[in-house]
mmCIF file of C-alpha atoms (C1' of nucleotides) and ligand atoms in Angstrom:
data_model
loop_
_atom_site.group_PDB
_atom_site.id
_atom_site.type_symbol
_atom_site.label_atom_id
_atom_site.label_comp_id
_atom_site.label_asym_id
_atom_site.label_seq_id
_atom_site.Cartn_x
_atom_site.Cartn_y
_atom_site.Cartn_z
ATOM 1 C CA UNK A 1004 98.232 150.881 83.222
ATOM 2 C CA UNK A 1005 97.778 152.800 86.400
ATOM 3 C CA UNK A 1006 95.223 150.271 87.567
ATOM 4 C CA UNK A 1007 97.677 147.432 87.183
ATOM 5 C CA UNK A 1008 100.290 149.275 89.162
ATOM 6 C CA UNK A 1009 97.796 149.991 91.880
ATOM 7 C CA UNK A 1010 96.854 146.350 92.030
ATOM 8 C CA UNK A 1011 100.440 145.444 92.574
ATOM 9 C CA UNK A 1012 100.770 147.948 95.368
ATOM 10 C CA UNK A 1013 97.629 146.872 97.134
ATOM 11 C CA UNK A 1014 98.724 143.278 96.786
ATOM 12 C CA UNK A 1015 102.073 144.009 98.361
ATOM 13 C CA UNK A 1016 100.540 145.943 101.218
ATOM 14 C CA UNK A 1017 100.062 142.956 103.442
ATOM 15 C CA UNK A 1018 100.619 142.058 107.036
ATOM 16 C CA UNK A 1019 103.489 140.015 105.781
ATOM 17 C CA UNK A 1020 105.275 142.994 104.361
ATOM 18 C CA UNK A 1021 105.120 144.694 107.712
ATOM 19 C CA UNK A 1022 105.825 141.686 109.912
ATOM 20 C CA UNK A 1023 108.214 139.542 107.916
ATOM 21 C CA UNK A 1024 110.309 142.126 106.212
ATOM 22 C CA UNK A 1025 113.476 140.296 107.073
ATOM 23 C CA UNK A 1026 112.602 137.412 104.721
ATOM 24 C CA UNK A 1027 112.958 139.740 101.773
ATOM 25 C CA UNK A 1028 116.373 140.833 102.938
ATOM 26 C CA UNK A 1029 117.431 137.226 103.240
ATOM 27 C CA UNK A 1030 116.280 136.471 99.703
ATOM 28 C CA UNK A 1031 118.034 139.499 98.280
ATOM 29 C CA UNK A 1032 121.047 138.911 100.481
ATOM 30 C CA UNK A 1033 121.444 135.539 98.788
ATOM 31 C CA UNK A 1034 121.558 137.255 95.407
ATOM 32 C CA UNK A 1035 117.973 136.597 94.325
ATOM 33 C CA UNK A 1036 115.558 139.202 93.047
ATOM 34 C CA UNK A 1037 112.449 139.885 95.072
ATOM 35 C CA UNK A 1038 109.559 139.388 92.685
ATOM 36 C CA UNK A 1039 105.823 139.636 93.204
ATOM 37 C CA UNK A 1040 105.444 135.880 92.948
ATOM 38 C CA UNK A 1041 108.125 135.166 95.511
ATOM 39 C CA UNK A 1042 106.678 137.691 97.879
ATOM 40 C CA UNK A 1043 103.223 136.213 97.448
ATOM 41 C CA UNK A 1044 104.445 132.703 98.209
ATOM 42 C CA UNK A 1045 106.164 133.918 101.376
ATOM 43 C CA UNK A 1046 103.020 135.803 102.272
ATOM 44 C CA UNK A 1047 100.820 132.711 101.993
ATOM 45 C CA UNK A 1048 103.264 130.647 104.029
ATOM 46 C CA UNK A 1049 103.485 133.282 106.757
ATOM 47 C CA UNK A 1050 99.723 133.332 107.229
ATOM 48 C CA UNK A 1051 99.137 129.688 108.054
ATOM 49 C CA UNK A 1052 100.014 126.960 110.510
ATOM 50 C CA UNK A 1053 99.105 124.308 107.952
ATOM 51 C CA UNK A 1054 101.414 122.177 105.869
ATOM 52 C CA UNK A 1055 100.612 123.218 102.330
ATOM 53 C CA UNK A 1056 101.487 121.399 99.127
ATOM 54 C CA UNK A 1057 102.877 123.268 96.133
ATOM 55 C CA UNK A 1058 99.453 123.197 94.546
ATOM 56 C CA UNK A 1059 97.771 124.423 97.745
ATOM 57 C CA UNK A 1060 100.126 127.373 97.710
ATOM 58 C CA UNK A 1061 99.576 127.928 94.008
ATOM 59 C CA UNK A 1062 95.821 128.137 94.496
ATOM 60 C CA UNK A 1063 96.077 130.473 97.465
ATOM 61 C CA UNK A 1064 98.509 132.797 95.725
ATOM 62 C CA UNK A 1065 96.323 132.659 92.651
ATOM 63 C CA UNK A 1066 93.484 134.345 94.569
ATOM 64 C CA UNK A 1067 95.364 137.614 94.911
ATOM 65 C CA UNK A 1068 97.889 137.219 92.105
ATOM 66 C CA UNK A 1069 96.268 135.223 89.286
ATOM 67 C CA UNK A 1070 99.187 135.719 86.931
ATOM 68 C CA UNK A 1071 101.377 133.271 88.842
ATOM 69 C CA UNK A 1072 102.172 129.881 87.351
ATOM 70 C CA UNK A 1073 102.511 126.600 89.180
ATOM 71 C CA UNK A 1074 106.022 126.249 87.812
ATOM 72 C CA UNK A 1075 107.106 129.424 89.569
ATOM 73 C CA UNK A 1076 105.640 128.224 92.815
ATOM 74 C CA UNK A 1077 107.767 125.092 92.563
ATOM 75 C CA UNK A 1078 110.822 127.123 91.665
ATOM 76 C CA UNK A 1079 110.262 129.600 94.461
ATOM 77 C CA UNK A 1080 109.745 126.887 97.047
ATOM 78 C CA UNK A 1081 112.879 125.138 95.893
ATOM 79 C CA UNK A 1082 114.862 128.345 96.280
ATOM 80 C CA UNK A 1083 113.376 129.114 99.691
ATOM 81 C CA UNK A 1084 114.192 125.613 100.924
ATOM 82 C CA UNK A 1085 117.747 125.963 99.637
ATOM 83 C CA UNK A 1086 118.379 129.196 101.496
ATOM 84 C CA UNK A 1087 116.772 127.788 104.636
ATOM 85 C CA UNK A 1088 113.688 130.009 104.817
ATOM 86 C CA UNK A 1089 111.279 127.114 104.292
ATOM 87 C CA UNK A 1090 111.142 123.493 105.422
ATOM 88 C CA UNK A 1091 110.050 120.721 103.078
ATOM 89 C CA UNK A 1092 108.333 117.647 104.504
ATOM 90 C CA UNK A 1093 107.133 114.302 103.276
ATOM 91 C CA UNK A 1094 104.193 112.976 105.263
ATOM 92 C CA UNK A 1095 103.679 110.025 102.966
ATOM 93 C CA UNK A 1096 100.788 111.225 100.832
ATOM 94 C CA UNK A 1097 102.769 111.535 97.645
ATOM 95 C CA UNK A 1098 103.267 115.280 97.597
ATOM 96 C CA UNK A 1099 105.775 117.507 99.343
ATOM 97 C CA UNK A 1100 104.516 119.838 102.060
ATOM 98 C CA UNK A 1101 106.016 123.151 103.093
ATOM 99 C CA UNK A 1102 106.130 125.438 106.085
ATOM 100 C CA UNK A 1103 107.969 128.656 106.873
ATOM 101 C CA UNK A 1104 111.096 128.028 108.912
ATOM 102 C CA UNK A 1105 111.334 129.784 112.236
ATOM 103 C CA UNK A 1106 112.097 133.491 112.243
ATOM 104 C CA UNK A 1107 115.322 135.127 113.378
ATOM 105 C CA UNK A 1108 114.374 134.515 116.985
ATOM 106 C CA UNK A 1109 114.091 130.817 116.228
ATOM 107 C CA UNK A 1110 111.250 130.459 118.696
ATOM 108 C CA UNK A 1111 108.840 128.641 116.430
ATOM 109 C CA UNK A 1112 110.652 125.370 116.038
ATOM 110 C CA UNK A 1113 108.364 122.376 116.453
ATOM 111 C CA UNK A 1114 107.982 118.682 115.756
ATOM 112 C CA UNK A 1115 105.070 116.755 114.269
ATOM 113 C CA UNK A 1116 102.486 114.265 115.360
ATOM 114 C CA UNK A 1117 101.068 112.458 112.322
ATOM 115 C CA UNK A 1118 97.843 110.455 112.249
ATOM 116 C CA UNK A 1119 98.358 107.494 109.957
ATOM 117 C CA UNK A 1120 94.581 107.141 109.653
ATOM 118 C CA UNK A 1121 93.394 110.523 108.380
ATOM 119 C CA UNK A 1122 96.688 112.312 107.738
ATOM 120 C CA UNK A 1123 96.046 114.985 110.338
ATOM 121 C CA UNK A 1124 99.216 116.715 111.474
ATOM 122 C CA UNK A 1125 99.693 118.349 114.855
ATOM 123 C CA UNK A 1126 102.377 120.975 115.388
ATOM 124 C CA UNK A 1127 103.919 120.165 118.722
ATOM 125 C CA UNK A 1128 105.991 122.832 120.424
ATOM 126 C CA UNK A 1129 105.689 122.106 124.120
ATOM 127 C CA UNK A 1130 109.024 120.407 124.554
ATOM 128 C CA UNK A 1131 110.060 119.211 127.940
ATOM 129 C CA UNK A 1132 113.218 120.955 129.097
ATOM 130 C CA UNK A 1133 115.042 117.650 129.219
ATOM 131 C CA UNK A 1134 114.074 117.068 125.652
ATOM 132 C CA UNK A 1135 115.829 120.167 124.373
ATOM 133 C CA UNK A 1136 118.901 119.446 126.444
ATOM 134 C CA UNK A 1137 119.076 115.837 125.347
ATOM 135 C CA UNK A 1138 118.629 116.756 121.725
ATOM 136 C CA UNK A 1139 121.636 119.032 121.904
ATOM 137 C CA UNK A 1140 123.623 116.422 123.772
ATOM 138 C CA UNK A 1141 122.745 113.752 121.228
ATOM 139 C CA UNK A 1142 123.719 115.998 118.357
ATOM 140 C CA UNK A 1143 127.087 116.620 119.965
ATOM 141 C CA UNK A 1144 127.665 112.922 120.544
ATOM 142 C CA UNK A 1145 126.795 112.049 116.981
ATOM 143 C CA UNK A 1146 128.873 114.897 115.562
ATOM 144 C CA UNK A 1147 131.933 113.601 117.346
ATOM 145 C CA UNK A 1148 131.393 109.892 116.785
ATOM 146 C CA UNK A 1149 130.528 109.997 113.086
ATOM 147 C CA UNK A 1150 132.322 113.221 112.214
ATOM 148 C CA UNK A 1151 129.189 114.907 110.942
ATOM 149 C CA UNK A 1152 128.478 118.639 111.124
ATOM 150 C CA UNK A 1153 124.836 118.377 112.158
ATOM 151 C CA UNK A 1154 122.685 121.270 111.014
ATOM 152 C CA UNK A 1155 119.144 120.054 111.478
ATOM 153 C CA UNK A 1156 116.887 117.297 112.674
ATOM 154 C CA UNK A 1157 113.527 115.782 111.837
ATOM 155 C CA UNK A 1158 111.373 114.280 114.562
ATOM 156 C CA UNK A 1159 107.922 112.886 113.900
ATOM 157 C CA UNK A 1160 105.644 110.682 115.954
ATOM 158 C CA UNK A 1161 103.117 108.480 114.193
ATOM 159 C CA UNK A 1162 99.883 107.144 115.576
ATOM 160 C CA UNK A 1163 96.109 107.262 115.433
ATOM 161 C CA UNK A 1164 94.103 110.278 116.496
ATOM 162 C CA UNK A 1165 90.990 109.908 118.617
ATOM 163 C CA UNK A 1166 88.596 109.919 115.677
ATOM 164 C CA UNK A 1167 90.543 107.341 113.700
ATOM 165 C CA UNK A 1168 90.858 105.019 116.684
ATOM 166 C CA UNK A 1169 87.076 104.726 117.067
ATOM 167 C CA UNK A 1170 86.660 102.815 113.808
ATOM 168 C CA UNK B 368 109.686 69.805 85.191
ATOM 169 C CA UNK B 369 111.745 68.280 87.902
ATOM 170 C CA UNK B 370 114.517 70.759 87.118
ATOM 171 C CA UNK B 371 112.200 73.684 87.643
ATOM 172 C CA UNK B 372 111.085 72.310 90.952
ATOM 173 C CA UNK B 373 114.679 71.766 92.007
ATOM 174 C CA UNK B 374 115.512 75.327 91.031
ATOM 175 C CA UNK B 375 112.792 76.574 93.259
ATOM 176 C CA UNK B 376 114.060 74.523 96.153
ATOM 177 C CA UNK B 377 117.641 75.633 95.754
ATOM 178 C CA UNK B 378 116.532 79.217 95.483
ATOM 179 C CA UNK B 379 114.595 78.926 98.689
ATOM 180 C CA UNK B 380 117.471 77.314 100.552
ATOM 181 C CA UNK B 381 118.969 80.525 101.815
ATOM 182 C CA UNK B 382 120.324 81.833 105.044
ATOM 183 C CA UNK B 383 117.146 83.803 105.202
ATOM 184 C CA UNK B 384 114.968 80.733 105.250
ATOM 185 C CA UNK B 385 116.872 79.448 108.219
ATOM 186 C CA UNK B 386 117.316 82.734 110.071
ATOM 187 C CA UNK B 387 114.161 84.696 109.371
ATOM 188 C CA UNK B 388 111.571 81.999 109.244
ATOM 189 C CA UNK B 389 109.203 84.002 111.380
ATOM 190 C CA UNK B 390 108.693 86.576 108.623
ATOM 191 C CA UNK B 391 106.960 83.974 106.511
ATOM 192 C CA UNK B 392 104.619 83.100 109.334
ATOM 193 C CA UNK B 393 103.765 86.762 109.748
ATOM 194 C CA UNK B 394 102.945 87.102 106.064
ATOM 195 C CA UNK B 395 100.800 83.982 106.028
ATOM 196 C CA UNK B 396 99.281 84.869 109.373
ATOM 197 C CA UNK B 397 97.997 88.059 107.765
ATOM 198 C CA UNK B 398 96.240 86.001 105.098
ATOM 199 C CA UNK B 399 98.779 86.426 102.309
ATOM 200 C CA UNK B 400 100.277 83.637 100.249
ATOM 201 C CA UNK B 401 103.994 83.093 100.483
ATOM 202 C CA UNK B 402 105.271 83.281 96.941
ATOM 203 C CA UNK B 403 108.762 82.964 95.535
ATOM 204 C CA UNK B 404 108.877 86.663 94.737
ATOM 205 C CA UNK B 405 107.828 87.715 98.208
ATOM 206 C CA UNK B 406 110.339 85.397 99.783
ATOM 207 C CA UNK B 407 113.071 86.716 97.499
ATOM 208 C CA UNK B 408 112.308 90.327 98.425
ATOM 209 C CA UNK B 409 112.455 89.496 102.124
ATOM 210 C CA UNK B 410 115.663 87.605 101.497
ATOM 211 C CA UNK B 411 117.336 90.595 99.831
ATOM 212 C CA UNK B 412 116.203 92.935 102.588
ATOM 213 C CA UNK B 413 117.458 90.596 105.312
ATOM 214 C CA UNK B 414 120.952 90.481 103.824
ATOM 215 C CA UNK B 415 121.762 94.171 103.861
ATOM 216 C CA UNK B 416 122.167 97.175 106.119
ATOM 217 C CA UNK B 417 121.605 99.510 103.192
ATOM 218 C CA UNK B 418 118.521 101.495 102.342
ATOM 219 C CA UNK B 419 117.446 100.070 99.021
ATOM 220 C CA UNK B 420 115.034 101.574 96.534
ATOM 221 C CA UNK B 421 112.365 99.462 94.867
ATOM 222 C CA UNK B 422 114.518 99.252 91.765
ATOM 223 C CA UNK B 423 117.617 98.303 93.783
ATOM 224 C CA UNK B 424 115.636 95.443 95.253
ATOM 225 C CA UNK B 425 114.254 94.491 91.859
ATOM 226 C CA UNK B 426 117.751 94.206 90.402
ATOM 227 C CA UNK B 427 119.080 92.200 93.337
ATOM 228 C CA UNK B 428 116.151 89.786 93.313
ATOM 229 C CA UNK B 429 116.498 89.530 89.567
ATOM 230 C CA UNK B 430 119.952 87.951 89.964
ATOM 231 C CA UNK B 431 118.563 84.800 91.552
ATOM 232 C CA UNK B 432 114.971 84.993 90.367
ATOM 233 C CA UNK B 433 114.905 86.649 86.922
ATOM 234 C CA UNK B 434 111.212 86.002 86.432
ATOM 235 C CA UNK B 435 110.215 88.703 88.890
ATOM 236 C CA UNK B 436 108.722 91.966 87.665
ATOM 237 C CA UNK B 437 109.258 95.433 89.060
ATOM 238 C CA UNK B 438 105.512 95.712 89.623
ATOM 239 C CA UNK B 439 105.549 92.781 91.996
ATOM 240 C CA UNK B 440 108.425 94.266 93.924
ATOM 241 C CA UNK B 441 106.397 97.424 94.459
ATOM 242 C CA UNK B 442 103.338 95.404 95.454
ATOM 243 C CA UNK B 443 105.305 93.216 97.822
ATOM 244 C CA UNK B 444 106.989 96.172 99.497
ATOM 245 C CA UNK B 445 103.662 97.891 99.902
ATOM 246 C CA UNK B 446 102.222 94.809 101.582
ATOM 247 C CA UNK B 447 105.254 94.342 103.828
ATOM 248 C CA UNK B 448 105.082 97.969 104.927
ATOM 249 C CA UNK B 449 101.379 97.600 105.663
ATOM 250 C CA UNK B 450 101.852 94.595 107.915
ATOM 251 C CA UNK B 451 104.793 96.276 109.629
ATOM 252 C CA UNK B 452 107.587 94.000 108.472
ATOM 253 C CA UNK B 453 109.327 96.738 106.504
ATOM 254 C CA UNK B 454 109.925 100.459 107.009
ATOM 255 C CA UNK B 455 109.610 102.930 104.153
ATOM 256 C CA UNK B 456 111.730 106.082 104.179
ATOM 257 C CA UNK B 457 112.063 109.247 102.165
ATOM 258 C CA UNK B 458 115.561 110.668 102.238
ATOM 259 C CA UNK B 459 114.772 113.332 99.696
ATOM 260 C CA UNK B 460 116.249 111.829 96.548
ATOM 261 C CA UNK B 461 112.928 111.247 94.836
ATOM 262 C CA UNK B 462 112.580 107.535 95.452
ATOM 263 C CA UNK B 463 111.342 105.597 98.459
ATOM 264 C CA UNK B 464 113.856 103.518 100.390
ATOM 265 C CA UNK B 465 113.159 100.389 102.398
ATOM 266 C CA UNK B 466 114.625 98.437 105.260
ATOM 267 C CA UNK B 467 113.522 95.370 107.194
ATOM 268 C CA UNK B 468 111.834 96.306 110.468
ATOM 269 C CA UNK B 469 113.356 94.927 113.632
ATOM 270 C CA UNK B 470 112.798 91.266 114.410
ATOM 271 C CA UNK B 471 110.641 89.866 117.220
ATOM 272 C CA UNK B 472 113.321 90.781 119.730
ATOM 273 C CA UNK B 473 113.099 94.392 118.549
ATOM 274 C CA UNK B 474 116.798 94.928 119.166
ATOM 275 C CA UNK B 475 117.667 96.412 115.825
ATOM 276 C CA UNK B 476 115.800 99.693 116.076
ATOM 277 C CA UNK B 477 117.888 102.634 114.946
ATOM 278 C CA UNK B 478 117.766 106.229 113.770
ATOM 279 C CA UNK B 479 119.459 107.898 110.837
ATOM 280 C CA UNK B 480 122.184 110.407 110.198
ATOM 281 C CA UNK B 481 121.814 111.844 106.697
ATOM 282 C CA UNK B 482 124.512 113.727 104.797
ATOM 283 C CA UNK B 483 122.823 116.454 102.781
ATOM 284 C CA UNK B 484 125.908 116.659 100.579
ATOM 285 C CA UNK B 485 126.378 113.137 99.243
ATOM 286 C CA UNK B 486 123.274 111.393 100.531
ATOM 287 C CA UNK B 487 125.207 108.960 102.714
ATOM 288 C CA UNK B 488 123.085 107.457 105.467
ATOM 289 C CA UNK B 489 124.436 106.200 108.778
ATOM 290 C CA UNK B 490 122.458 103.736 110.865
ATOM 291 C CA UNK B 491 122.792 104.942 114.405
ATOM 292 C CA UNK B 492 121.962 102.500 117.190
ATOM 293 C CA UNK B 493 124.076 103.594 120.106
ATOM 294 C CA UNK B 494 121.412 105.445 122.014
ATOM 295 C CA UNK B 495 122.226 107.033 125.294
ATOM 296 C CA UNK B 496 120.134 105.501 128.077
ATOM 297 C CA UNK B 497 118.516 108.858 128.757
ATOM 298 C CA UNK B 498 117.540 109.029 125.150
ATOM 299 C CA UNK B 499 115.462 105.890 125.265
ATOM 300 C CA UNK B 500 113.833 106.902 128.524
ATOM 301 C CA UNK B 501 113.022 110.382 127.305
ATOM 302 C CA UNK B 502 111.588 109.062 124.063
ATOM 303 C CA UNK B 503 109.172 106.909 125.992
ATOM 304 C CA UNK B 504 108.323 109.751 128.338
ATOM 305 C CA UNK B 505 107.712 112.105 125.423
ATOM 306 C CA UNK B 506 105.472 109.600 123.704
ATOM 307 C CA UNK B 507 103.411 109.246 126.839
ATOM 308 C CA UNK B 508 103.098 112.990 127.253
ATOM 309 C CA UNK B 509 102.013 113.465 123.674
ATOM 310 C CA UNK B 510 99.588 110.554 123.814
ATOM 311 C CA UNK B 511 97.814 112.108 126.748
ATOM 312 C CA UNK B 512 97.887 115.709 125.606
ATOM 313 C CA UNK B 513 96.752 115.194 122.023
ATOM 314 C CA UNK B 514 94.857 111.947 122.509
ATOM 315 C CA UNK B 515 96.963 110.049 120.019
ATOM 316 C CA UNK B 516 97.797 106.353 120.181
ATOM 317 C CA UNK B 517 101.432 106.619 119.194
ATOM 318 C CA UNK B 518 102.801 103.567 117.435
ATOM 319 C CA UNK B 519 106.030 104.720 115.910
ATOM 320 C CA UNK B 520 108.514 107.527 115.487
ATOM 321 C CA UNK B 521 110.931 108.840 112.924
ATOM 322 C CA UNK B 522 114.121 110.569 114.000
ATOM 323 C CA UNK B 523 116.724 111.774 111.556
ATOM 324 C CA UNK B 524 119.664 114.135 111.938
ATOM 325 C CA UNK B 525 120.896 116.059 108.919
ATOM 326 C CA UNK B 526 124.352 117.425 108.321
ATOM 327 C CA UNK B 527 127.539 117.175 106.306
ATOM 328 C CA UNK B 528 129.877 114.216 106.512
ATOM 329 C CA UNK B 529 133.631 114.726 106.706
ATOM 330 C CA UNK B 530 134.186 114.307 102.987
ATOM 331 C CA UNK B 531 131.449 116.726 102.008
ATOM 332 C CA UNK B 532 132.635 119.361 104.459
ATOM 333 C CA UNK B 533 136.070 119.571 102.843
ATOM 334 C CA UNK B 534 134.756 121.074 99.641
ATOM 335 C "C1'" DC C 232 98.762 63.551 94.009
ATOM 336 C "C1'" DT C 233 94.782 66.061 91.696
ATOM 337 C "C1'" DT C 234 91.619 69.796 91.398
ATOM 338 C "C1'" DG C 235 89.235 74.308 91.869
ATOM 339 C "C1'" DT C 236 89.185 78.607 93.692
ATOM 340 C "C1'" DT C 237 91.331 83.028 93.983
ATOM 341 C "C1'" DA C 238 95.075 85.652 95.226
ATOM 342 C "C1'" DT C 239 99.059 86.900 92.694
ATOM 343 C "C1'" DT C 240 101.794 88.000 88.787
ATOM 344 C "C1'" DG C 241 104.207 90.466 84.584
ATOM 345 C "C1'" DA C 242 103.783 93.578 80.793
ATOM 346 C "C1'" DA C 243 102.092 97.584 79.218
ATOM 347 C "C1'" DA C 244 99.680 101.624 79.844
ATOM 348 C "C1'" DA C 245 98.186 105.175 82.865
ATOM 349 C "C1'" DC C 246 99.068 108.351 86.493
ATOM 350 C "C1'" DC C 247 100.676 112.508 88.457
ATOM 351 C "C1'" DA C 248 103.897 115.344 91.121
ATOM 352 C "C1'" DT C 249 107.792 117.598 89.720
ATOM 353 C "C1'" DT C 250 111.303 119.250 86.336
ATOM 354 C "C1'" DT C 251 112.933 120.922 81.971
ATOM 355 C "C1'" DT C 252 112.646 123.706 77.865
ATOM 356 C "C1'" DC C 253 112.366 127.881 75.628
ATOM 357 C "C1'" DA C 254 110.698 132.140 74.191
ATOM 358 C "C1'" DT C 255 109.066 136.235 76.655
ATOM 359 C "C1'" DG C 256 108.949 139.392 80.511
ATOM 360 C "C1'" DT C 257 110.800 142.013 84.447
ATOM 361 C "C1'" DG C 258 113.768 143.491 88.652
ATOM 362 C "C1'" DC C 259 117.139 146.457 89.549
ATOM 363 C "C1'" DA C 260 121.994 148.274 89.355
ATOM 364 C "C1'" DA C 261 124.066 151.645 86.898
ATOM 365 C "C1'" DT D 1165 115.702 155.477 81.668
ATOM 366 C "C1'" DT D 1166 118.165 151.590 79.959
ATOM 367 C "C1'" DG D 1167 120.322 147.012 79.451
ATOM 368 C "C1'" DC D 1168 120.701 142.634 80.527
ATOM 369 C "C1'" DA D 1169 120.912 138.755 83.483
ATOM 370 C "C1'" DC D 1170 117.670 136.647 85.985
ATOM 371 C "C1'" DA D 1171 112.868 135.107 86.447
ATOM 372 C "C1'" DT D 1172 108.555 133.623 84.456
ATOM 373 C "C1'" DG D 1173 104.525 130.911 82.243
ATOM 374 C "C1'" DA D 1174 102.943 127.437 79.100
ATOM 375 C "C1'" DA D 1175 103.714 123.244 77.342
ATOM 376 C "C1'" DA D 1176 106.232 119.170 77.044
ATOM 377 C "C1'" DA D 1177 109.142 115.860 79.236
ATOM 378 C "C1'" DT D 1178 110.502 113.066 83.135
ATOM 379 C "C1'" DG D 1179 110.374 109.282 86.139
ATOM 380 C "C1'" DG D 1180 108.841 106.912 90.196
ATOM 381 C "C1'" DT D 1181 104.772 104.559 91.272
ATOM 382 C "C1'" DT D 1182 100.072 102.640 90.371
ATOM 383 C "C1'" DT D 1183 96.477 100.576 87.596
ATOM 384 C "C1'" DT D 1184 94.666 97.382 84.214
ATOM 385 C "C1'" DC D 1185 93.956 92.934 82.585
ATOM 386 C "C1'" DA D 1186 94.645 88.441 80.985
ATOM 387 C "C1'" DA D 1187 97.476 84.600 82.461
ATOM 388 C "C1'" DT D 1188 99.490 82.009 86.338
ATOM 389 C "C1'" DA D 1189 100.402 79.740 90.593
ATOM 390 C "C1'" DA D 1190 99.522 79.039 95.881
ATOM 391 C "C1'" DC D 1191 97.240 76.125 98.655
ATOM 392 C "C1'" DA D 1192 93.043 74.111 100.915
ATOM 393 C "C1'" DA D 1193 90.073 70.466 100.082
ATOM 394 C "C1'" DG D 1194 89.342 65.952 98.467
HETATM 395 MN MN1 LIG E 1824 104.585 122.048 111.254
HETATM 396 MN MN1 LIG E 1825 118.488 102.279 108.561
HETATM 397 ZN ZN1 LIG E 1826 93.211 110.560 112.301
HETATM 398 ZN ZN1 LIG E 1827 128.547 113.453 102.499
#
DNA sequence: CTTGTTATTGAAAACCATTTTCATGTGCAA
DNA sequence: TTGCACATGAAAATGGTTTTCAATAACAAG
């Protein structure tokens, strides 16, 4: 009994808990309970730059918290996407991929470069200044013209990486 | 026998056959046979601005060519996407959506405005001049920096349309 | 117009990521 | 500590898409 409790504590003592404490507040602020599974999913997402599938996340969480079920991973991801803490992508390989949305400082926003040969995905953050300005300008133009309240955008470039081109 | 043949001819006599003849050449040029089903799928796609699912297309083709099967629609779409005649999109409703790629003049390229409330999709063609220039510039920068041969891009803005905002 | 070769097809079954169901467990406000 | 609404896991269901396979049709050659 005590062992189990200790396991839980040691599991929760993670870099995530220290560094991304605000995520928990957001979850609770939206009226959801902060469970071990939800924390573990956020923890996995906060430790990687990759674009993990639900099953990827399930397997990674499973390493430190074997009691979790795949169903809960799906449910947690769905909730996190709904409250805006996580982005959900489709890169065309038949399964959804997830990444943590930018923190409160919003400094981590990026776009994607996708290799249609091997599926490799590059996170691309080095926007030109013009690019940021134009994006905002375009959003304003579209908002006015089509009467949309624009909240987000998706920008992906497709092509062949060096390795895939040499074949 | 003659009736059947006449049916085929009358089916093929469509605005599409006159206006989008080049599509057929592209299909045959890639080593594929031009069948009635394939022609009918291209015909449906060429007549709409909408973003049809495979089943939408199946039902529309079925009206003039009831012999077609859903399987063939999927296979045809897959082939058309592979040779670049059709674009495949995921707007997050669990089914793929398709639209005819721009013609040889390439004047029909557009981006999308997606309402996350009702799923409405606006085709948005009125690019600012800067936008086009910057897009090209960005592609060049990315090509060089990450050694990618960029062939395409996907740009979508998400938000709430007027109707969905009033609720 | 035939014919022969093969790509193509439709129906049915398989696939597989995701969702639903439902009985059990747990976070947390009181 | 307690109660209960919310959250969970296992198993089954769902549903869009793909695979299988025997039958068919496109089309190049004659
Ligand atoms: Mn990313
Ligand atoms: Mn469109
Ligand atoms: Zn590649
Ligand atoms: Zn709407």
